[in-house]
Each structure stands twice: as structure tokens, then as C-alpha cells.
Amino acid sequence: MTDTGSAKAARAGTSPLRSWWGWGTEDKALSDAECGALGELLPGAAGIPLPGAAGIPLPVPDVSALALPEVRVEPPASLAALMSAAPRDRASHTYGKAFRDVVRALAGDLSAAPDQVVRPRTEQDVEDVLDWASGADVAVVPYGAGSSVVGGVECRTDRHRGVVSLDLSSMDRILEIDRVSRAARIQAGVLGPALEDGLRPHGLTLRHFPQSFEFSTLGGWLATRAGGHYATLYTHIDDLVESLRVVTPVGVSQSLRVPGSGAGPSPDRLFLGSEGTLGVITEAWMRLQERPRHKASATVVFDDVHAAMEAVRTVAQSGLHPANCRLLDPGEAALAGVARSGESVLVLGVESAGSPVGGRLAELVTLARDHGGSPAPGGTADGSSGTDGAASTWRSAFLRMPYLRDGLARMSVISETFETACTWDRAPELYEAVRGRLAEVVKEVTGADGTINCRFTHVYPDGPAPYFTVIAPGRRGSEVAMWDEIKAASMGVLHEHGATVTHHHAVGRDHRPGYDRQRPEPFALALGAAKQALDPAGILNTGVLLDPAAADGRRRAA
């Protein structure tokens, strides 16, 4: 059993304090002065007064002075040691990290705060909590690290007598490593950095690095079918799962640990992406890989974004499987600081644990050049552990972006990101439709021209995963309503063009309208039946994926 260093530090109180209202840690949040300077740089806002009083950022409320709702349920004596109703605990577990979450937290609106935060230490604790909650009519929201950007950890219902947030952060150990089969049995509450720290001495890696890596857990990745940083091959967490162990209100589900099976529908697939509605994932056997030793990267610049898309399609269908294949359109490239003159930028990276990769990178660059791309100077040679200048700049901006989003929120600037996937034949039209239609909506909603950028985060032989960013001046006090209008419009455009409502951010509550349109009706019936069978009291993450009304009716009838 491995007790990871990061987990030990957190329990000892030596880790930086997590922000209760925004992204990441408090020490990395933008200062008031930085927020003001960022607001002044808002693209498209020239001549438009900054929101608020002379551009003063919204203050961060003192968590000890927050007006939290009255606690409606008290824990039974058997669970009291696991539960907390402390203001900071309740406040930090009220929302995820979407723009609308951050704005409401800054406004001191914590009306959806859970009554209790429970931190189970063992799987038996999880079973005991679900047993108690089912009998006491208390909703349970499974919680990994709270980085959801789709309303996945907020309980928006008054259908229950109370709500508890089930925080799995104390179940954070690597329980077993099978070096021969290259797999590990891992508890769901482990954070990304702690997991990699525990695998590193064995020369192994899970190789799953989402943008939220530092502030998300294995269980969260599994429950939301998360996508990692890598653009091709094993990037979705689904591909890395060997077996799952899940606690449901009616019993424990443990799937057989085998490399593959044709024995009926996969039990793991039932719970992957179920977002805490069917059960609580407590541990998993995960497939591991040798840590890469050979790396190389390059950037290629294009004058025409559509030519760049064709280059990326060729790369995706080449069988060369780059680890990184990020296409930044001109606006995204400018925002990241890697291009300033209207170019699109393709960031390519290759890596391997066992063989040199320089030749593979050269082939990829040649494919891009054949479509009009110009390689930028500074690519790294095979074996280097670094990246070229543009790739390094992009990566720094990528990791810093959530903090900048919080700074914009404090300036009442609307900031929305949404990601999707479509087939290659639809990609150019979807790109233009989103940018055109959303520009109109942003103008209607905000009264100003906003900025709409796009990057391809993942690519497949049959299509890309475009990731859009929308930035526009908002009106103080109306930010959430404005964001909601833009979000609804984005889902409408995706639906019209046959694109998925989400590629890797999950459904949560914010994407429910788009998910309901996308989901086949027979599957909705099957999913509802699974919910009724596994969670008969309807307590688990109510409102996510499914309408809770049917379960409520059964409780009232009983």
C-alpha cells in the first residue's frame, strides 16, 4: 500500500490552501491590480467602460462572514466523526468551478450549500453513508476535488430533506501495483499529482493529464469519462480501466479484472460517465505504461486555418499517433501568446518509452508542410525532456488560463468554454457556424463584440474535438443570466450540426438540455431503469443525467 507524498502533505497542513470560491490554490489567484489590468486588455472592449465601479474587481468574500443556509440534517452518532458543517467546508463544496459557479460564490450566493460534508475513510464508511441517506431522505453528491465545470457537484433540488457532499479525498492510496501486468489498484480519491508521485518510483505512469490534473481525482475522471492532455490514442480514461469497484445503495459492484472480455455488456461501461448517479466509485484497477524517455516537439504555422485543419486531419489519419496535436486558430494563438499576426499554430509532440522519436516527428512536420505549414524554429531534438519555445509558451498559458478566467469573472467579464467533437466532413462548417452564430448571440446579450476562439484538443482518424472560448464584457449583477443565454445558444448550434454536447467535460446539470436532445430514447429508458434498480430512493446526484421526478413519486407512494 502506498501513501502518496501529496496526500501526506495535505493531511499535515503543508499544502497551499485550496480556493473555496475559484480555481486552484489561493496563493496563485490574481490580485486586485492584476484583475484590473486583465480587464483593460479584454479583446474587443476598446471604448467600452469596464463593468462595476470604475473597473474595480468584485471582492472575494470572507468565508467566515458568509450567510450560509441553516443546517437541515444532523449526522447520526455512528457517522458524526466523518461529517462537518463548518462554514468553509460547506462553502467549498457548494459549487464546482464553472464561470457561473465562480460568479455566484463571489456574490456570496451559497443557497445551494450542502448541509454536511462527509469524508469517508473506508469503503464501509461509504456504504454506511448511503444506507443512512437512503433511509433519511438525504441527497448525496459524490465529490472528488470539485473541479467540475458543468454543475456536476451542485445539488439544485429541494426534493430531499437535506444534502450531503460525499468527499472521497481521504481514500487516496495506491493499494497494489502489479508490475508484471503493468497495472495498479488505486483508491478513487487520489489527486493526479499524488498518483503520479506514487507510480514514479516504479517507473510507471497512468499517463492521464487533464488540464485539471492538479485539482481532480481518479474517481472524478472515471465518473465523468475524462479526456487527458494527449491528443491521440489512450487519452480517454475509459481506455485505461481494467476493472471498477463501485458502492451502490443496493450493494457493491466489482467487475472482473481481465485485459478484455466479450461477456455481455460491460459492467464498467455502466458506471464510467455515470457522474455519481448510479453509485460511488471507490477504487479501480488501472492500466499503466512505462514512463517516456524519448520526447520531441515542434510547432508549425499556417496562414489559412482551414488548410491547418486539413493538415491535422492528415496527421490524425497517418497512424503516427502524436502525443500532442493541438491546433490553435488565430484568436487562440494570440490569446496564448504564440502568434500575433493572424496565423494558426499547430503544436506537435511525440514521445516513447523505448525508442527514439525524432524520425516520427520529422514525418509529422513533413505532413504539415505539405498542407502549407511553415515549421517554426526551435523544435527540440529527440531525447530532450523540454519543448520548443512556442509549445512551452502555450503550455504555460494553458495551465494558467483557469486563474485568468477567475480574474475576468471578478471584473464581470463573461468567459465561457465549451468543447465538442464531430466528424471531419462537418468540422469546417461547425467551426464557422459556432463563430458566426455565437458572435451574434454575444452581441445581442452583452451589447458588445466578444472574442470567440477555437483550438483542437484531441484528434481522431474520423474527426476532431474543437474547444471554443468565448470572452465578452458583462454587466455586473447579470453575469449568470448572460452566461446562461450564451451557453444555451452554444448547445443549440452543436445540436444543429450533429456535434456532441461535450467531448470530455461531462454532462452535469449545465449540459442536461443538450444531452437530453442527443441521447437516444431507448437508451434513456434503459438508463432510467438502471437508476431505479441501483438507487431506489433516488438520492445519488439528483438531476444529473436523469429527471429525478420518477424516484420522488416512488418515495411518496411508499
Coordinates of C-alpha atoms in Angstrom, one line a residue:
M1 CA 0.0 0.0 0.0
T2 CA 1.4 3.4 -1.0
D3 CA 0.6 6.6 1.0
T4 CA 1.4 9.3 -1.6
G5 CA 3.5 12.3 -0.6
S6 CA 1.0 14.9 -1.7
A7 CA -1.7 13.2 0.4
K8 CA 0.5 13.2 3.4
A9 CA 1.3 16.9 2.9
A10 CA -2.3 17.7 2.7
R11 CA -3.2 15.9 5.9
A12 CA -0.2 17.6 7.6
G13 CA -1.5 21.0 6.5
T14 CA 1.6 21.9 4.5
S15 CA -0.1 22.1 1.1
P16 CA -1.2 25.5 -0.3
L17 CA -4.8 26.3 0.8
R18 CA -7.3 25.5 -1.9
S19 CA -9.6 28.4 -3.0
W20 CA -13.1 27.9 -1.7
W21 CA -14.6 30.1 -4.5
G22 CA -12.4 29.7 -7.5
W23 CA -9.8 27.6 -9.3
G24 CA -6.7 26.1 -7.7
T25 CA -4.9 27.5 -4.7
E26 CA -5.3 30.8 -3.0
D27 CA -1.7 31.8 -3.5
K28 CA -2.0 31.7 -7.3
A29 CA -5.2 33.8 -7.6
L30 CA -4.8 37.1 -9.4
S31 CA -4.5 40.2 -7.2
D32 CA -6.9 43.1 -7.5
A33 CA -4.4 45.0 -9.6
E34 CA -3.8 42.1 -11.9
C35 CA -7.6 41.7 -12.3
G36 CA -7.9 45.3 -13.3
A37 CA -5.1 45.1 -15.8
L38 CA -6.5 42.0 -17.3
G39 CA -9.9 43.6 -17.7
E40 CA -8.3 46.5 -19.6
L41 CA -6.8 44.0 -22.1
L42 CA -10.2 42.5 -22.9
P43 CA -10.2 41.9 -26.7
G44 CA -12.9 43.8 -28.5
A45 CA -13.7 46.1 -25.5
A46 CA -12.0 49.2 -26.7
G47 CA -14.1 52.2 -25.8
I48 CA -16.5 50.1 -23.6
P49 CA -16.4 51.1 -19.9
L50 CA -15.4 48.3 -17.6
P51 CA -18.2 46.8 -15.5
G52 CA -18.7 47.9 -12.0
A53 CA -17.4 51.0 -10.2
A54 CA -14.5 52.3 -12.3
G55 CA -13.4 48.8 -13.2
I56 CA -13.0 47.7 -9.5
P57 CA -12.9 43.9 -9.3
L58 CA -15.5 42.1 -7.3
P59 CA -14.1 41.4 -3.8
V60 CA -13.6 37.9 -2.6
P61 CA -15.9 37.4 0.4
D62 CA -14.6 36.4 3.8
V63 CA -15.7 32.8 4.1
S64 CA -16.2 33.2 7.9
A65 CA -18.8 36.0 7.3
L66 CA -20.9 34.2 4.7
A67 CA -24.6 33.8 5.2
L68 CA -25.0 30.0 4.8
P69 CA -28.4 28.3 4.9
E70 CA -29.4 26.7 8.1
V71 CA -28.3 23.1 8.5
R72 CA -31.3 20.9 8.0
V73 CA -29.9 17.5 8.9
E74 CA -27.6 16.3 11.7
P75 CA -25.5 13.2 11.3
P76 CA -26.3 10.0 13.3
A77 CA -23.9 9.3 16.1
S78 CA -22.3 6.5 14.1
L79 CA -21.3 8.9 11.3
A80 CA -20.7 12.1 13.3
A81 CA -16.9 11.8 13.3
L82 CA -16.9 11.8 9.5
M83 CA -19.1 14.8 9.0
S84 CA -18.5 18.6 9.1
A85 CA -20.8 21.6 8.9
A86 CA -18.0 24.1 9.2
P87 CA -18.6 27.2 7.0
R88 CA -15.5 26.7 4.9
D89 CA -16.3 23.0 4.3
R90 CA -19.9 23.8 3.3
A91 CA -18.9 26.8 1.1
S92 CA -16.1 25.0 -0.7
H93 CA -18.4 22.1 -1.5
T94 CA -21.3 24.1 -2.8
Y95 CA -20.2 24.6 -6.4
G96 CA -17.7 23.4 -9.0
K97 CA -15.5 25.7 -11.0
A98 CA -17.7 26.8 -13.9
F99 CA -18.0 30.6 -14.6
R100 CA -21.5 30.7 -13.2
D101 CA -20.2 28.9 -10.0
V102 CA -17.4 31.4 -9.5
V103 CA -19.7 34.4 -10.0
R104 CA -22.3 33.2 -7.6
A105 CA -19.6 32.4 -5.0
L106 CA -18.1 35.9 -5.4
A107 CA -21.6 37.3 -4.9
G108 CA -22.0 35.3 -1.6
D109 CA -24.8 33.3 -3.0
L110 CA -24.4 29.9 -1.3
S111 CA -28.1 28.9 -1.2
A112 CA -27.2 25.5 -2.6
A113 CA -24.7 24.7 0.2
P114 CA -24.7 21.1 1.4
D115 CA -25.9 20.6 5.0
Q116 CA -22.9 18.4 5.8
V117 CA -19.6 17.4 4.2
V118 CA -18.8 13.8 4.9
R119 CA -15.3 12.4 4.4
P120 CA -15.4 8.5 4.4
R121 CA -12.1 6.8 5.3
T122 CA -13.1 3.3 4.1
E123 CA -15.4 1.7 1.7
Q124 CA -17.5 0.6 4.7
D125 CA -18.0 4.2 5.6
V126 CA -19.3 4.9 2.1
E127 CA -21.8 2.0 2.4
D128 CA -22.9 3.3 5.8
V129 CA -23.5 6.8 4.5
L130 CA -25.6 5.6 1.6
D131 CA -27.6 3.3 3.9
W132 CA -28.3 6.2 6.2
A133 CA -29.1 8.7 3.4
S134 CA -31.4 6.3 1.7
G135 CA -33.5 5.9 4.8
A136 CA -33.3 9.5 5.9
D137 CA -34.3 11.0 2.5
V138 CA -30.9 12.9 2.2
A139 CA -29.4 13.6 -1.2
V140 CA -25.8 12.5 -1.7
V141 CA -23.5 14.3 -4.1
P142 CA -20.2 12.3 -4.7
Y143 CA -17.3 14.8 -4.7
G144 CA -13.7 14.2 -5.9
A145 CA -11.9 17.5 -5.9
G146 CA -14.7 19.8 -7.1
S147 CA -13.2 20.9 -10.5
S148 CA -16.4 20.2 -12.4
V149 CA -17.2 23.0 -14.9
V150 CA -20.7 21.7 -15.8
G151 CA -22.6 21.9 -12.5
G152 CA -21.7 18.3 -11.6
V153 CA -21.3 18.7 -7.9
E154 CA -24.0 21.2 -7.1
C155 CA -27.3 19.9 -5.7
R156 CA -30.0 22.0 -7.3
T157 CA -33.0 20.4 -5.7
D158 CA -35.4 20.8 -2.7
R159 CA -36.8 17.3 -3.2
H160 CA -34.9 15.9 -0.3
R161 CA -34.8 16.6 3.4
G162 CA -31.2 17.6 3.2
V163 CA -28.0 17.2 1.2
V164 CA -24.5 15.9 2.0
S165 CA -21.4 16.2 -0.1
L166 CA -19.5 12.9 -0.1
D167 CA -15.9 13.9 -0.3
L168 CA -13.6 10.9 -1.1
S169 CA -10.3 12.8 -0.6
S170 CA -9.4 10.6 2.4
M171 CA -9.5 7.5 0.3
D172 CA -6.4 8.4 -1.7
R173 CA -4.0 5.4 -1.7
I174 CA -2.4 3.2 -4.2
L175 CA -3.3 -0.1 -2.8
E176 CA -1.5 -2.5 -5.0
I177 CA 0.9 -2.5 -8.0
D178 CA 1.2 -5.4 -10.4
R179 CA 4.4 -4.7 -12.2
V180 CA 4.2 -7.8 -14.3
S181 CA 0.8 -6.9 -15.8
R182 CA 1.6 -3.2 -15.6
A183 CA -1.5 -2.2 -13.6
A184 CA -2.4 -0.8 -10.2
R185 CA -5.3 -0.9 -7.8
I186 CA -6.0 2.7 -6.8
Q187 CA -8.5 4.4 -4.5
A188 CA -10.8 6.9 -6.1
G189 CA -9.9 9.9 -4.0
V190 CA -6.3 10.3 -5.0
L191 CA -5.3 13.5 -6.8
G192 CA -3.4 13.5 -10.1
P193 CA 0.0 14.6 -8.8
A194 CA -0.1 12.3 -5.8
L195 CA -1.0 9.4 -8.1
E196 CA 2.0 10.0 -10.3
D197 CA 4.3 10.5 -7.3
G198 CA 3.3 7.0 -6.1
L199 CA 3.9 5.4 -9.5
R200 CA 7.1 7.2 -10.4
P201 CA 9.4 5.0 -8.2
H202 CA 8.2 2.0 -10.1
G203 CA 9.0 3.6 -13.5
L204 CA 5.3 3.7 -14.3
T205 CA 2.7 6.3 -15.2
L206 CA -1.1 6.3 -15.7
R207 CA -0.3 9.0 -18.4
H208 CA -3.6 10.8 -17.9
F209 CA -3.1 14.6 -17.6
P210 CA -6.2 16.7 -18.0
Q211 CA -6.0 20.4 -17.5
S212 CA -7.5 19.9 -14.1
F213 CA -4.8 17.3 -13.2
E214 CA -3.6 19.1 -10.1
F215 CA -7.1 19.5 -8.7
S216 CA -9.0 16.4 -9.8
T217 CA -9.1 12.8 -8.7
L218 CA -9.1 9.3 -10.3
G219 CA -12.7 8.8 -9.2
G220 CA -13.7 12.1 -10.8
W221 CA -12.0 11.2 -14.1
L222 CA -13.8 7.8 -14.1
A223 CA -17.2 9.2 -13.2
T224 CA -17.0 11.8 -16.0
R225 CA -15.2 9.9 -18.7
A226 CA -12.5 12.5 -18.6
G227 CA -10.1 13.2 -21.5
G228 CA -6.4 13.7 -20.8
H229 CA -3.9 16.0 -22.4
Y230 CA -2.7 13.6 -25.1
A231 CA -4.3 14.2 -28.5
T232 CA -4.4 10.6 -29.8
L233 CA -4.6 7.0 -28.8
Y234 CA -5.1 6.4 -25.0
T235 CA -6.4 9.8 -24.0
H236 CA -9.8 9.0 -22.5
I237 CA -9.8 7.4 -19.1
D238 CA -12.1 4.7 -20.4
D239 CA -9.2 3.1 -22.3
L240 CA -7.1 2.8 -19.1
V241 CA -9.6 0.9 -17.0
E242 CA -9.1 -2.7 -16.2
S243 CA -11.9 -3.1 -13.6
L244 CA -14.0 -1.0 -11.2
R245 CA -15.3 -1.3 -7.7
V246 CA -18.5 0.7 -7.1
V247 CA -20.7 1.1 -4.0
T248 CA -24.3 1.5 -4.8
P249 CA -27.3 1.8 -2.4
V250 CA -28.2 -1.8 -3.1
G251 CA -24.7 -3.4 -3.0
V252 CA -21.1 -3.4 -4.2
S253 CA -20.3 -3.9 -7.9
Q254 CA -16.9 -5.4 -8.5
S255 CA -16.1 -6.2 -12.1
L256 CA -13.7 -9.0 -13.2
R257 CA -10.1 -7.9 -13.7
V258 CA -9.1 -9.1 -17.1
P259 CA -7.5 -7.4 -20.2
G260 CA -10.6 -7.8 -22.2
S261 CA -13.9 -9.6 -22.2
G262 CA -16.8 -10.4 -24.6
A263 CA -19.1 -11.5 -21.8
G264 CA -22.2 -9.4 -22.4
P265 CA -22.4 -5.6 -22.0
S266 CA -19.5 -4.3 -19.9
P267 CA -20.4 -3.6 -16.2
D268 CA -17.6 -1.0 -16.2
R269 CA -19.2 0.9 -19.0
L270 CA -22.4 1.3 -17.0
F271 CA -20.5 3.3 -14.3
L272 CA -18.0 5.1 -16.5
G273 CA -19.5 8.5 -17.2
S274 CA -22.4 7.9 -14.8
E275 CA -21.4 11.1 -12.8
G276 CA -22.3 9.7 -9.4
T277 CA -25.9 8.9 -10.3
L278 CA -25.7 5.1 -10.1
G279 CA -23.1 4.5 -7.4
V280 CA -19.8 5.8 -5.8
I281 CA -16.6 4.6 -7.5
T282 CA -14.3 3.7 -4.6
E283 CA -11.3 2.1 -6.4
A284 CA -10.2 0.8 -9.8
W285 CA -7.5 -1.4 -11.4
M286 CA -5.9 0.9 -13.9
R287 CA -3.7 0.1 -16.9
L288 CA -0.3 1.7 -16.6
Q289 CA 2.6 2.5 -19.0
E290 CA 6.3 2.8 -18.8
R291 CA 7.4 6.4 -18.3
P292 CA 8.5 8.0 -21.6
R293 CA 12.2 8.6 -22.0
H294 CA 12.3 10.0 -25.6
K295 CA 10.5 13.2 -26.4
A296 CA 10.5 15.8 -29.2
S297 CA 8.2 18.6 -30.2
A298 CA 7.7 21.2 -33.0
T299 CA 5.3 23.9 -34.0
V300 CA 4.0 24.7 -37.5
V301 CA 2.4 28.0 -38.5
F302 CA -0.4 28.3 -41.1
D303 CA -1.8 31.4 -42.8
D304 CA -5.1 29.6 -43.5
V305 CA -7.0 27.9 -40.6
H306 CA -8.8 25.6 -43.0
A307 CA -5.6 24.4 -44.5
A308 CA -4.4 23.8 -41.0
M309 CA -7.5 21.7 -40.3
E310 CA -6.7 19.6 -43.4
A311 CA -3.1 19.1 -42.1
V312 CA -4.4 17.9 -38.8
R313 CA -6.8 15.5 -40.5
T314 CA -3.9 14.0 -42.4
V315 CA -1.8 13.7 -39.2
A316 CA -4.7 12.0 -37.4
Q317 CA -5.2 9.5 -40.2
S318 CA -1.5 8.9 -40.7
G319 CA -1.1 6.3 -38.0
L320 CA 1.9 8.2 -36.5
H321 CA -0.1 8.9 -33.3
P322 CA 1.5 12.1 -31.9
A323 CA 1.1 12.7 -28.2
N324 CA 0.3 16.3 -28.8
C325 CA -1.5 17.6 -31.8
R326 CA -3.1 21.0 -30.8
L327 CA -4.3 23.3 -33.4
L328 CA -4.8 26.9 -32.3
D329 CA -6.8 29.2 -34.5
P330 CA -5.6 32.8 -34.9
G331 CA -7.5 34.1 -31.9
E332 CA -6.4 31.2 -29.6
A333 CA -2.8 31.5 -30.8
A334 CA -2.9 35.2 -29.9
L335 CA -4.5 34.6 -26.6
A336 CA -1.8 32.1 -25.7
G337 CA 0.9 34.4 -26.9
V338 CA 2.3 32.1 -29.6
A339 CA 1.3 34.2 -32.6
R340 CA 0.3 37.8 -33.2
S341 CA -0.3 38.2 -36.9
G342 CA -3.3 36.1 -37.6
E343 CA -1.6 32.8 -38.0
S344 CA -2.9 29.5 -36.9
V345 CA -0.4 27.4 -34.9
L346 CA -0.1 23.6 -34.8
V347 CA 1.7 22.2 -31.7
L348 CA 3.1 18.7 -32.3
G349 CA 4.7 16.4 -29.8
V350 CA 5.9 12.8 -29.8
E351 CA 7.2 10.6 -27.0
S352 CA 8.1 7.0 -26.4
A353 CA 9.4 4.8 -23.5
G354 CA 11.5 2.6 -25.7
S355 CA 12.6 4.0 -29.0
P356 CA 13.8 7.4 -30.5
V357 CA 11.0 9.6 -31.9
G358 CA 12.9 12.2 -33.9
G359 CA 12.1 10.4 -37.2
R360 CA 8.4 10.3 -36.3
L361 CA 8.4 14.0 -35.5
A362 CA 10.0 14.7 -38.9
E363 CA 7.3 12.8 -40.7
L364 CA 4.6 14.7 -38.9
V365 CA 6.2 18.1 -39.8
T366 CA 6.5 17.0 -43.4
L367 CA 2.8 16.2 -43.5
A368 CA 2.0 19.6 -42.1
R369 CA 4.3 21.3 -44.5
D370 CA 2.6 19.5 -47.4
H371 CA -0.6 21.4 -46.5
G372 CA 1.1 24.8 -46.5
G373 CA 2.5 24.9 -43.0
S374 CA 5.8 26.6 -42.1
P375 CA 7.8 24.9 -39.3
A376 CA 8.8 27.4 -36.6
P377 CA 12.4 27.4 -35.4
G378 CA 13.3 25.9 -32.1
G379 CA 11.9 22.4 -32.1
T380 CA 13.5 20.0 -29.7
A381 CA 15.7 17.1 -30.7
D382 CA 14.9 13.5 -29.9
G383 CA 15.6 12.7 -26.3
S384 CA 15.0 16.2 -24.9
S385 CA 12.8 16.5 -21.9
G386 CA 11.8 20.0 -22.9
T387 CA 9.6 21.6 -25.5
D388 CA 10.2 24.2 -28.2
G389 CA 9.5 27.8 -27.4
A390 CA 6.0 28.1 -28.8
A391 CA 4.9 24.8 -27.2
S392 CA 6.3 25.9 -23.8
T393 CA 4.6 29.2 -24.1
W394 CA 1.3 27.6 -25.0
R395 CA 1.6 25.1 -22.1
S396 CA 2.2 27.8 -19.6
A397 CA -0.8 29.8 -20.8
F398 CA -2.9 26.6 -20.8
L399 CA -2.2 25.8 -17.2
R400 CA -2.6 29.5 -16.1
M401 CA -5.9 30.0 -18.0
P402 CA -8.3 29.0 -15.2
Y403 CA -6.8 31.5 -12.9
L404 CA -7.2 34.2 -15.6
R405 CA -10.8 33.2 -16.1
D406 CA -11.4 33.8 -12.3
G407 CA -9.7 37.2 -12.7
L408 CA -12.1 38.0 -15.6
A409 CA -15.0 36.9 -13.5
R410 CA -14.0 39.4 -10.8
M411 CA -14.2 42.1 -13.5
S412 CA -17.7 40.9 -14.6
V413 CA -16.3 39.7 -17.9
I414 CA -18.2 36.8 -19.4
S415 CA -15.9 33.8 -20.0
E416 CA -17.3 30.5 -21.3
T417 CA -15.5 27.5 -22.7
F418 CA -17.2 24.5 -24.3
E419 CA -15.8 21.5 -26.2
T420 CA -17.3 19.1 -28.6
A421 CA -16.4 16.5 -31.3
C422 CA -17.6 16.0 -34.8
T423 CA -16.6 14.1 -38.0
W424 CA -14.0 15.7 -40.3
D425 CA -16.6 16.4 -43.1
R426 CA -18.5 18.6 -40.7
A427 CA -15.6 20.3 -38.9
P428 CA -15.1 23.4 -41.2
E429 CA -18.8 24.2 -41.3
L430 CA -19.1 23.7 -37.5
Y431 CA -16.2 26.0 -36.8
E432 CA -17.7 28.8 -38.9
A433 CA -21.2 28.3 -37.6
V434 CA -20.1 28.5 -33.9
R435 CA -18.0 31.6 -34.5
G436 CA -20.8 33.3 -36.6
R437 CA -23.8 32.4 -34.5
L438 CA -22.2 32.9 -31.2
A439 CA -20.8 36.2 -32.3
E440 CA -24.4 37.3 -33.0
V441 CA -25.6 36.0 -29.6
V442 CA -22.8 37.6 -27.7
K443 CA -23.6 40.9 -29.3
E444 CA -27.3 40.5 -28.5
V445 CA -26.7 39.5 -24.9
T446 CA -23.8 41.8 -24.0
G447 CA -24.2 44.7 -26.4
A448 CA -20.5 44.4 -27.3
D449 CA -18.4 42.4 -29.7
G450 CA -16.8 39.5 -28.0
T451 CA -14.0 37.2 -28.8
I452 CA -14.6 33.6 -29.9
N453 CA -11.5 31.4 -30.3
C454 CA -11.0 27.7 -31.0
R455 CA -8.4 25.0 -30.6
F456 CA -8.5 21.3 -31.4
T457 CA -7.6 19.5 -28.2
H458 CA -7.9 15.9 -29.4
V459 CA -8.0 14.4 -32.9
Y460 CA -9.2 11.0 -34.2
P461 CA -9.0 9.5 -37.6
D462 CA -12.7 10.3 -38.1
G463 CA -12.9 13.7 -36.6
P464 CA -11.5 16.4 -34.2
A465 CA -12.5 17.7 -30.8
P466 CA -12.9 21.5 -31.1
Y467 CA -12.7 23.5 -27.9
F468 CA -14.2 27.0 -28.0
T469 CA -13.6 30.0 -25.8
V470 CA -16.0 33.0 -25.6
I471 CA -14.9 36.2 -23.9
A472 CA -17.1 39.4 -23.7
P473 CA -17.8 42.3 -21.4
G474 CA -20.7 41.6 -19.0
R475 CA -23.0 43.6 -16.7
R476 CA -22.4 43.4 -13.0
G477 CA -25.2 41.5 -11.4
S478 CA -26.4 39.9 -14.7
E479 CA -23.4 37.7 -15.4
V480 CA -25.1 34.4 -14.7
A481 CA -28.1 35.2 -16.8
M482 CA -25.9 36.3 -19.7
W483 CA -23.7 33.3 -19.4
D484 CA -26.8 31.0 -19.4
E485 CA -28.0 32.6 -22.7
I486 CA -24.6 32.1 -24.4
K487 CA -24.4 28.5 -23.0
A488 CA -27.9 27.7 -24.4
A489 CA -27.0 29.1 -27.8
S490 CA -23.8 27.1 -28.0
M491 CA -25.6 23.8 -27.3
G492 CA -28.2 24.7 -29.9
V493 CA -25.5 25.2 -32.6
L494 CA -23.8 22.0 -31.7
H495 CA -27.0 20.1 -31.9
E496 CA -27.9 21.6 -35.3
H497 CA -24.5 20.5 -36.7
G498 CA -24.5 16.9 -35.4
A499 CA -21.8 17.5 -32.8
T500 CA -21.7 16.2 -29.3
V501 CA -22.7 18.4 -26.4
T502 CA -19.5 17.5 -24.6
H503 CA -16.3 15.6 -25.5
H504 CA -14.7 15.5 -22.1
H505 CA -16.2 18.0 -19.7
A506 CA -19.2 15.7 -18.8
V507 CA -22.9 16.5 -18.7
G508 CA -23.6 17.6 -15.1
R509 CA -26.6 19.9 -14.8
D510 CA -25.4 22.6 -17.2
H511 CA -25.4 20.3 -20.3
R512 CA -28.6 18.5 -19.5
P513 CA -30.7 20.2 -22.2
G514 CA -28.1 19.3 -24.9
Y515 CA -27.6 15.8 -23.5
D516 CA -31.4 15.2 -23.5
R517 CA -31.6 16.1 -27.2
Q518 CA -28.6 13.9 -28.1
R519 CA -29.4 10.8 -26.1
P520 CA -31.4 8.1 -27.9
E521 CA -34.8 7.5 -26.2
P522 CA -34.4 3.7 -25.8
F523 CA -31.1 4.3 -24.0
A524 CA -32.8 6.9 -21.8
L525 CA -35.3 4.3 -20.8
A526 CA -32.5 1.8 -20.0
L527 CA -30.6 4.3 -18.0
G528 CA -33.7 5.3 -16.0
A529 CA -34.3 1.6 -15.3
A530 CA -30.7 1.2 -14.1
K531 CA -31.1 4.3 -11.8
Q532 CA -34.3 2.8 -10.3
A533 CA -32.6 -0.5 -9.7
L534 CA -29.4 0.7 -8.2
D535 CA -30.6 3.9 -6.4
P536 CA -34.3 3.1 -5.5
A537 CA -34.5 6.1 -3.1
G538 CA -33.2 8.5 -5.8
I539 CA -30.5 10.0 -3.5
L540 CA -27.4 10.0 -5.7
N541 CA -26.6 13.2 -7.5
T542 CA -30.2 14.0 -8.3
G543 CA -30.8 15.9 -11.5
V544 CA -27.6 14.8 -13.3
L545 CA -28.2 12.7 -16.5
L546 CA -31.9 12.0 -15.5
D547 CA -35.0 13.7 -14.3
P548 CA -35.5 12.8 -10.6
A549 CA -39.3 13.1 -10.7
A550 CA -39.9 9.3 -11.0
A551 CA -37.9 8.4 -8.0
D552 CA -39.7 11.1 -6.0
G553 CA -43.0 9.6 -6.9
R554 CA -41.9 6.2 -5.7
R555 CA -40.8 7.6 -2.3
R556 CA -44.1 9.4 -1.8
A557 CA -46.0 6.3 -2.7
A558 CA -44.0 4.3 -0.2

